[in-house]
Amino acid sequence: MPRFTVNVPATTANLGPGFDCLGLALDWWNTITVEPARKFSARLRGDSEGLPADETNMVVEHIRILYKHLGAPMPPLRVTMTNRIPIGKGFGSSAAALVGGLAAGNALAGTPLSAQELLELANELEGHPDNVSAAIFGGFTISAFDGGRVVCATVEPAANWRAVAYIPDHALATKKARKVLPDRITRADAVFNIGRAALLAYAFTTQRASFLKIGTEDRLHQPYRVPLVKGMPEMLDAACAAGANGAALSGAGPSLIAFATSTANALQIQKAFAETARKLKLVGETRILKLSARGTFVARS
Ligand code: HSE
């Protein structure tokens, strides 16, 4: 009987100006092991508080969706999920569950779908490709809709770059964080973001960290989300003052992410995040993460 383990990375989306388009895979992984069984069972490990261990689990739902897409019923399975990506904190936990479920179903079915086909399906289900592209392909991803298609370019990130995360103790629903955004923005703000998103893509593509600072500035979503993310401006300023090459809200928040080009620099930023959080009476934790050139991968065991 085949047994597969799917590894799916945490991702940070937007990176400031790239709302719904830019994503980055982090070296922080959920795993899902699936094997055919006589009857369905699901087990949860890791940071899985509040997650259902039954057929309503999002990973299991997406294994079923994959089979439905193939026109076949989901066979009875034993599913073991180890959850490390915090839920609702801005690191693509729902994209990881969605991509992980689809990739697990695809592996069980004999890999009928290519990574691009998985992306199209994941994007239809998620509605925006930023996290799902990075979760599937890894690296820094630039995605755009072209009719019903998603065009995604991937860039391998510099090996020495680090992401320093500040992760509040509470979650923020993406739906709520999208409700505060205006439907229209001024041309001046659009121009502001176009230049910065392009510079950010340039920074990752050429590994020039000096362009990250301006490249992570945003006027499209972050200013509107300040009331939902206590201390955001102070924390981002503190990270930059401590030497971060750039800093932004991670996805729809509430976590923050700052970039460093060395471990020593990352440690300084981590300290600045912790000290500023203490001053502002914020409760949360910090974490230094490597960037992942690798996206979702499946191992047969
Ligand atoms: N780009 C989304 C947002 C979050 O900022 O609302 C990540 O999917």
Tab-separated table of C-alpha atoms and ligand atoms in Angstrom:
chain	number	residue	atom	x	y	z
A	1	MET	CA	0.000	0.000	0.000
A	2	PRO	CA	1.483	3.396	-0.905
A	3	ARG	CA	2.016	5.838	1.927
A	4	PHE	CA	2.879	9.441	1.161
A	5	THR	CA	4.092	12.332	3.278
A	6	VAL	CA	3.365	15.797	1.946
A	7	ASN	CA	5.532	18.667	3.212
A	8	VAL	CA	4.014	22.113	2.736
A	9	PRO	CA	5.710	25.379	3.729
A	10	ALA	CA	4.473	28.441	5.573
A	11	THR	CA	4.322	31.493	3.336
A	12	THR	CA	4.248	35.235	3.743
A	13	ALA	CA	2.184	37.167	1.214
A	14	ASN	CA	2.068	40.758	-0.057
A	15	LEU	CA	5.523	41.644	1.401
A	16	GLY	CA	4.222	45.202	1.551
A	17	PRO	CA	3.196	46.444	-1.911
A	18	GLY	CA	2.429	43.142	-3.672
A	19	PHE	CA	-1.133	42.752	-2.443
A	20	ASP	CA	-2.567	39.381	-3.588
A	21	CYS	CA	0.316	38.948	-6.079
A	22	LEU	CA	3.634	38.429	-4.267
A	23	GLY	CA	4.479	35.534	-1.970
A	24	LEU	CA	7.488	33.956	-0.293
A	25	ALA	CA	7.972	30.425	1.060
A	26	LEU	CA	9.521	30.073	4.508
A	27	ASP	CA	11.481	27.184	5.983
A	28	TRP	CA	8.647	26.214	8.337
A	29	TRP	CA	6.640	23.131	7.449
A	30	ASN	CA	3.392	21.276	8.018
A	31	THR	CA	3.372	17.589	7.158
A	32	ILE	CA	0.507	15.364	6.099
A	33	THR	CA	0.865	11.587	5.889
A	34	VAL	CA	-1.796	9.696	3.962
A	35	GLU	CA	-2.260	5.987	3.455
A	36	PRO	CA	-5.134	3.835	2.252
A	37	ALA	CA	-6.979	2.154	5.155
A	38	ARG	CA	-10.071	0.053	5.758
A	39	LYS	CA	-11.908	3.020	7.227
A	40	PHE	CA	-11.293	6.747	7.505
A	41	SER	CA	-9.322	8.094	10.471
A	42	ALA	CA	-7.505	11.371	11.122
A	43	ARG	CA	-4.864	12.239	13.709
A	44	LEU	CA	-3.488	15.638	14.606
A	45	ARG	CA	-0.093	16.493	16.022
A	46	GLY	CA	1.771	19.693	16.800
A	47	ASP	CA	0.070	23.058	17.238
A	48	SER	CA	-3.401	21.768	16.341
A	49	GLU	CA	-5.641	23.326	18.982
A	50	GLY	CA	-9.109	23.966	17.545
A	51	LEU	CA	-8.536	21.863	14.417
A	52	PRO	CA	-11.044	19.052	13.808
A	53	ALA	CA	-9.682	15.504	13.550
A	54	ASP	CA	-12.475	14.321	11.267
A	55	GLU	CA	-13.759	14.664	7.693
A	56	THR	CA	-14.463	18.384	8.201
A	57	ASN	CA	-10.736	19.034	8.561
A	58	MET	CA	-9.630	21.423	5.794
A	59	VAL	CA	-6.814	19.115	4.633
A	60	VAL	CA	-9.203	16.165	4.379
A	61	GLU	CA	-11.815	18.320	2.614
A	62	HIS	CA	-9.227	19.213	-0.010
A	63	ILE	CA	-8.174	15.594	-0.540
A	64	ARG	CA	-11.865	14.978	-1.280
A	65	ILE	CA	-12.051	18.023	-3.589
A	66	LEU	CA	-9.053	16.707	-5.540
A	67	TYR	CA	-10.766	13.347	-6.035
A	68	LYS	CA	-13.997	15.100	-7.027
A	69	HIS	CA	-12.029	17.123	-9.570
A	70	LEU	CA	-10.762	13.801	-10.986
A	71	GLY	CA	-14.305	12.425	-10.994
A	72	ALA	CA	-13.569	9.717	-8.410
A	73	PRO	CA	-14.670	9.112	-4.816
A	74	MET	CA	-12.099	9.601	-2.034
A	75	PRO	CA	-10.966	6.155	-0.821
A	76	PRO	CA	-10.913	5.413	2.932
A	77	LEU	CA	-7.686	6.851	4.323
A	78	ARG	CA	-5.611	7.178	7.452
A	79	VAL	CA	-4.494	10.821	7.613
A	80	THR	CA	-1.873	12.099	10.074
A	81	MET	CA	-1.305	15.850	10.167
A	82	THR	CA	1.481	17.663	11.983
A	83	ASN	CA	0.623	21.321	12.201
A	84	ARG	CA	3.397	23.851	12.819
A	85	ILE	CA	2.135	26.883	10.887
A	86	PRO	CA	0.091	29.005	13.304
A	87	ILE	CA	-3.545	29.342	12.329
A	88	GLY	CA	-4.903	32.721	11.259
A	89	LYS	CA	-1.665	34.578	12.003
A	90	GLY	CA	-0.642	35.602	8.463
A	91	PHE	CA	1.598	32.700	7.385
A	92	GLY	CA	-0.683	31.032	4.878
A	93	SER	CA	-2.124	28.363	7.184
A	94	SER	CA	-5.260	27.979	5.070
A	95	ALA	CA	-3.263	27.939	1.815
A	96	ALA	CA	-1.041	25.235	3.375
A	97	ALA	CA	-4.078	23.125	4.324
A	98	LEU	CA	-5.581	23.600	0.874
A	99	VAL	CA	-2.382	22.910	-1.082
A	100	GLY	CA	-1.420	20.088	1.305
A	101	GLY	CA	-4.785	18.374	0.843
A	102	LEU	CA	-4.718	18.729	-2.944
A	103	ALA	CA	-1.096	17.486	-3.128
A	104	ALA	CA	-1.898	14.506	-0.875
A	105	GLY	CA	-4.901	13.553	-3.043
A	106	ASN	CA	-2.833	14.007	-6.194
A	107	ALA	CA	-0.066	11.725	-4.851
A	108	LEU	CA	-2.584	9.031	-3.847
A	109	ALA	CA	-4.233	9.213	-7.270
A	110	GLY	CA	-0.890	8.645	-9.048
A	111	THR	CA	0.016	12.320	-9.684
A	112	PRO	CA	-2.366	13.034	-12.583
A	113	LEU	CA	-2.101	16.831	-12.057
A	114	SER	CA	1.000	18.946	-12.701
A	115	ALA	CA	2.094	21.651	-10.243
A	116	GLN	CA	0.592	24.276	-12.591
A	117	GLU	CA	-2.746	22.413	-12.639
A	118	LEU	CA	-2.666	22.224	-8.835
A	119	LEU	CA	-2.040	25.986	-8.768
A	120	GLU	CA	-5.051	26.660	-11.026
A	121	LEU	CA	-7.271	24.510	-8.813
A	122	ALA	CA	-5.875	25.977	-5.562
A	123	ASN	CA	-6.343	29.486	-6.871
A	124	GLU	CA	-9.983	28.834	-7.835
A	125	LEU	CA	-10.600	27.685	-4.271
A	126	GLU	CA	-8.573	30.380	-2.449
A	127	GLY	CA	-9.481	33.361	-4.665
A	128	HIS	CA	-6.004	34.940	-4.695
A	129	PRO	CA	-2.773	33.246	-5.719
A	130	ASP	CA	-0.147	34.873	-3.451
A	131	ASN	CA	0.155	32.231	-0.715
A	132	VAL	CA	-0.815	29.229	-2.849
A	133	SER	CA	1.820	30.012	-5.517
A	134	ALA	CA	4.577	30.271	-2.909
A	135	ALA	CA	3.332	27.150	-1.099
A	136	ILE	CA	3.344	25.107	-4.331
A	137	PHE	CA	6.500	26.381	-6.048
A	138	GLY	CA	8.608	27.727	-3.155
A	139	GLY	CA	10.853	30.792	-3.313
A	140	PHE	CA	9.666	34.314	-4.043
A	141	THR	CA	6.659	34.152	-6.343
A	142	ILE	CA	5.100	36.744	-8.600
A	143	SER	CA	1.587	35.808	-9.729
A	144	ALA	CA	-0.975	37.370	-12.041
A	145	PHE	CA	-4.342	36.291	-13.409
A	146	ASP	CA	-4.599	35.931	-17.153
A	147	GLY	CA	-8.232	35.136	-17.832
A	148	GLY	CA	-8.817	31.859	-16.014
A	149	ARG	CA	-5.097	31.098	-15.848
A	150	VAL	CA	-2.511	32.015	-13.218
A	151	VAL	CA	0.883	33.025	-14.532
A	152	CYS	CA	3.505	32.538	-11.845
A	153	ALA	CA	7.209	33.361	-11.941
A	154	THR	CA	9.442	32.036	-9.175
A	155	VAL	CA	12.723	33.427	-7.934
A	156	GLU	CA	15.182	31.514	-5.753
A	157	PRO	CA	15.843	33.652	-2.682
A	158	ALA	CA	19.343	34.541	-1.460
A	159	ALA	CA	20.587	31.810	0.911
A	160	ASN	CA	21.779	34.294	3.559
A	161	TRP	CA	18.536	36.295	3.794
A	162	ARG	CA	16.406	35.739	6.864
A	163	ALA	CA	12.841	36.643	7.759
A	164	VAL	CA	12.272	37.752	11.331
A	165	ALA	CA	8.666	37.224	12.361
A	166	TYR	CA	6.695	38.823	15.161
A	167	ILE	CA	3.675	36.614	15.844
A	168	PRO	CA	0.945	38.017	18.119
A	169	ASP	CA	-0.855	35.638	20.463
A	170	HIS	CA	-4.185	36.234	18.703
A	171	ALA	CA	-5.423	35.424	15.190
A	172	LEU	CA	-6.974	37.808	12.641
A	173	ALA	CA	-9.391	36.438	10.051
A	174	THR	CA	-8.340	37.363	6.500
A	175	LYS	CA	-11.991	38.060	5.715
A	176	LYS	CA	-12.116	40.683	8.466
A	177	ALA	CA	-8.787	42.174	7.349
A	178	ARG	CA	-10.104	42.478	3.769
A	179	LYS	CA	-13.354	44.134	4.812
A	180	VAL	CA	-11.525	47.295	5.947
A	181	LEU	CA	-9.946	47.860	2.510
A	182	PRO	CA	-11.370	50.487	0.165
A	183	ASP	CA	-12.643	49.427	-3.273
A	184	ARG	CA	-10.866	52.335	-4.943
A	185	ILE	CA	-7.520	54.008	-4.412
A	186	THR	CA	-6.020	57.165	-5.880
A	187	ARG	CA	-3.760	57.125	-8.913
A	188	ALA	CA	-0.960	58.502	-6.714
A	189	ASP	CA	-1.234	55.503	-4.384
A	190	ALA	CA	-1.386	53.088	-7.344
A	191	VAL	CA	1.790	54.634	-8.785
A	192	PHE	CA	3.424	54.467	-5.340
A	193	ASN	CA	2.725	50.722	-5.141
A	194	ILE	CA	3.611	49.855	-8.736
A	195	GLY	CA	7.117	51.295	-8.341
A	196	ARG	CA	7.681	49.581	-5.016
A	197	ALA	CA	6.350	46.176	-6.077
A	198	ALA	CA	8.629	46.297	-9.133
A	199	LEU	CA	11.616	47.279	-6.979
A	200	LEU	CA	10.824	44.455	-4.563
A	201	ALA	CA	10.786	41.924	-7.419
A	202	TYR	CA	14.100	43.412	-8.588
A	203	ALA	CA	15.563	43.094	-5.063
A	204	PHE	CA	14.697	39.378	-4.872
A	205	THR	CA	15.671	38.607	-8.454
A	206	THR	CA	19.092	40.269	-8.236
A	207	GLN	CA	19.566	39.530	-4.502
A	208	ARG	CA	20.138	43.234	-3.823
A	209	ALA	CA	18.938	43.735	-0.270
A	210	SER	CA	19.441	47.504	-0.461
A	211	PHE	CA	16.212	47.705	-2.520
A	212	LEU	CA	14.132	45.868	0.081
A	213	LYS	CA	13.565	48.923	2.264
A	214	ILE	CA	11.707	50.971	-0.355
A	215	GLY	CA	10.427	47.763	-1.928
A	216	THR	CA	8.394	46.787	1.149
A	217	GLU	CA	6.511	50.101	1.444
A	218	ASP	CA	2.793	50.018	0.766
A	219	ARG	CA	-0.240	52.266	0.454
A	220	LEU	CA	-2.731	49.715	-0.815
A	221	HIS	CA	-3.618	47.729	2.305
A	222	GLN	CA	-1.307	48.268	5.298
A	223	PRO	CA	-2.477	51.805	6.229
A	224	TYR	CA	-6.088	50.579	6.370
A	225	ARG	CA	-5.160	47.621	8.540
A	226	VAL	CA	-3.383	49.640	11.237
A	227	PRO	CA	-6.522	49.756	13.455
A	228	LEU	CA	-6.679	45.927	13.352
A	229	VAL	CA	-3.006	45.343	14.160
A	230	LYS	CA	-2.045	47.070	17.360
A	231	GLY	CA	1.433	48.602	17.266
A	232	MET	CA	2.073	47.872	13.568
A	233	PRO	CA	3.777	51.205	12.666
A	234	GLU	CA	5.902	51.261	15.841
A	235	MET	CA	6.970	47.635	15.415
A	236	LEU	CA	7.877	48.063	11.713
A	237	ASP	CA	9.848	51.233	12.550
A	238	ALA	CA	11.655	49.437	15.396
A	239	ALA	CA	12.666	46.589	13.065
A	240	CYS	CA	14.044	49.044	10.486
A	241	ALA	CA	15.843	51.065	13.183
A	242	ALA	CA	17.485	47.803	14.317
A	243	GLY	CA	18.870	47.307	10.797
A	244	ALA	CA	16.116	45.429	8.955
A	245	ASN	CA	16.411	45.762	5.190
A	246	GLY	CA	12.634	46.094	5.013
A	247	ALA	CA	9.560	45.182	7.027
A	248	ALA	CA	5.873	44.579	6.340
A	249	LEU	CA	2.646	43.070	7.557
A	250	SER	CA	2.779	39.315	6.883
A	251	GLY	CA	-0.152	38.540	4.562
A	252	ALA	CA	-3.345	39.950	6.045
A	253	GLY	CA	-1.705	39.965	9.509
A	254	PRO	CA	-1.623	40.154	12.398
A	255	SER	CA	2.028	38.962	12.238
A	256	LEU	CA	4.836	41.184	11.018
A	257	ILE	CA	7.878	40.223	9.004
A	258	ALA	CA	11.247	41.949	8.664
A	259	PHE	CA	14.175	41.018	6.430
A	260	ALA	CA	17.818	40.611	7.366
A	261	THR	CA	20.908	39.552	5.419
A	262	SER	CA	22.741	37.830	8.270
A	263	THR	CA	21.939	35.908	11.435
A	264	ALA	CA	23.578	38.654	13.556
A	265	ASN	CA	21.311	41.245	11.956
A	266	ALA	CA	18.280	38.973	12.409
A	267	LEU	CA	19.066	38.619	16.127
A	268	GLN	CA	19.153	42.432	16.519
A	269	ILE	CA	15.780	42.751	14.802
A	270	GLN	CA	14.338	39.968	16.933
A	271	LYS	CA	15.483	41.845	20.060
A	272	ALA	CA	13.973	45.107	18.788
A	273	PHE	CA	10.642	43.360	18.083
A	274	ALA	CA	10.607	41.840	21.582
A	275	GLU	CA	11.553	45.075	23.362
A	276	THR	CA	9.077	47.206	21.424
A	277	ALA	CA	6.316	44.662	21.986
A	278	ARG	CA	7.042	44.783	25.728
A	279	LYS	CA	6.856	48.594	25.720
A	280	LEU	CA	3.580	48.520	23.805
A	281	LYS	CA	2.230	45.725	26.021
A	282	LEU	CA	1.765	43.398	23.054
A	283	VAL	CA	1.740	39.666	23.680
A	284	GLY	CA	3.427	37.517	21.084
A	285	GLU	CA	6.540	35.636	20.072
A	286	THR	CA	9.403	36.103	17.641
A	287	ARG	CA	11.012	33.662	15.266
A	288	ILE	CA	13.918	33.795	12.825
A	289	LEU	CA	13.213	31.884	9.634
A	290	LYS	CA	15.212	30.886	6.598
A	291	LEU	CA	13.569	31.435	3.230
A	292	SER	CA	12.702	28.283	1.308
A	293	ALA	CA	13.600	27.811	-2.331
A	294	ARG	CA	11.590	24.606	-2.147
A	295	GLY	CA	7.807	24.441	-2.240
A	296	THR	CA	5.493	21.531	-1.448
A	297	PHE	CA	7.166	18.159	-1.901
A	298	VAL	CA	5.890	14.629	-1.517
A	299	ALA	CA	7.901	11.681	-0.194
A	300	ARG	CA	6.808	8.069	-0.600
A	301	SER	CA	7.323	6.008	2.535
B	1	HSE	N1	-3.221	38.914	0.162
B	1	HSE	C1	-4.167	38.616	1.210
B	1	HSE	C2	-4.577	39.856	1.937
B	1	HSE	C3	-3.637	37.728	2.278
B	1	HSE	O1	-3.717	40.669	2.215
B	1	HSE	O2	-5.760	39.998	2.252
B	1	HSE	C4	-2.959	36.528	1.877
B	1	HSE	O3	-3.714	35.670	1.105
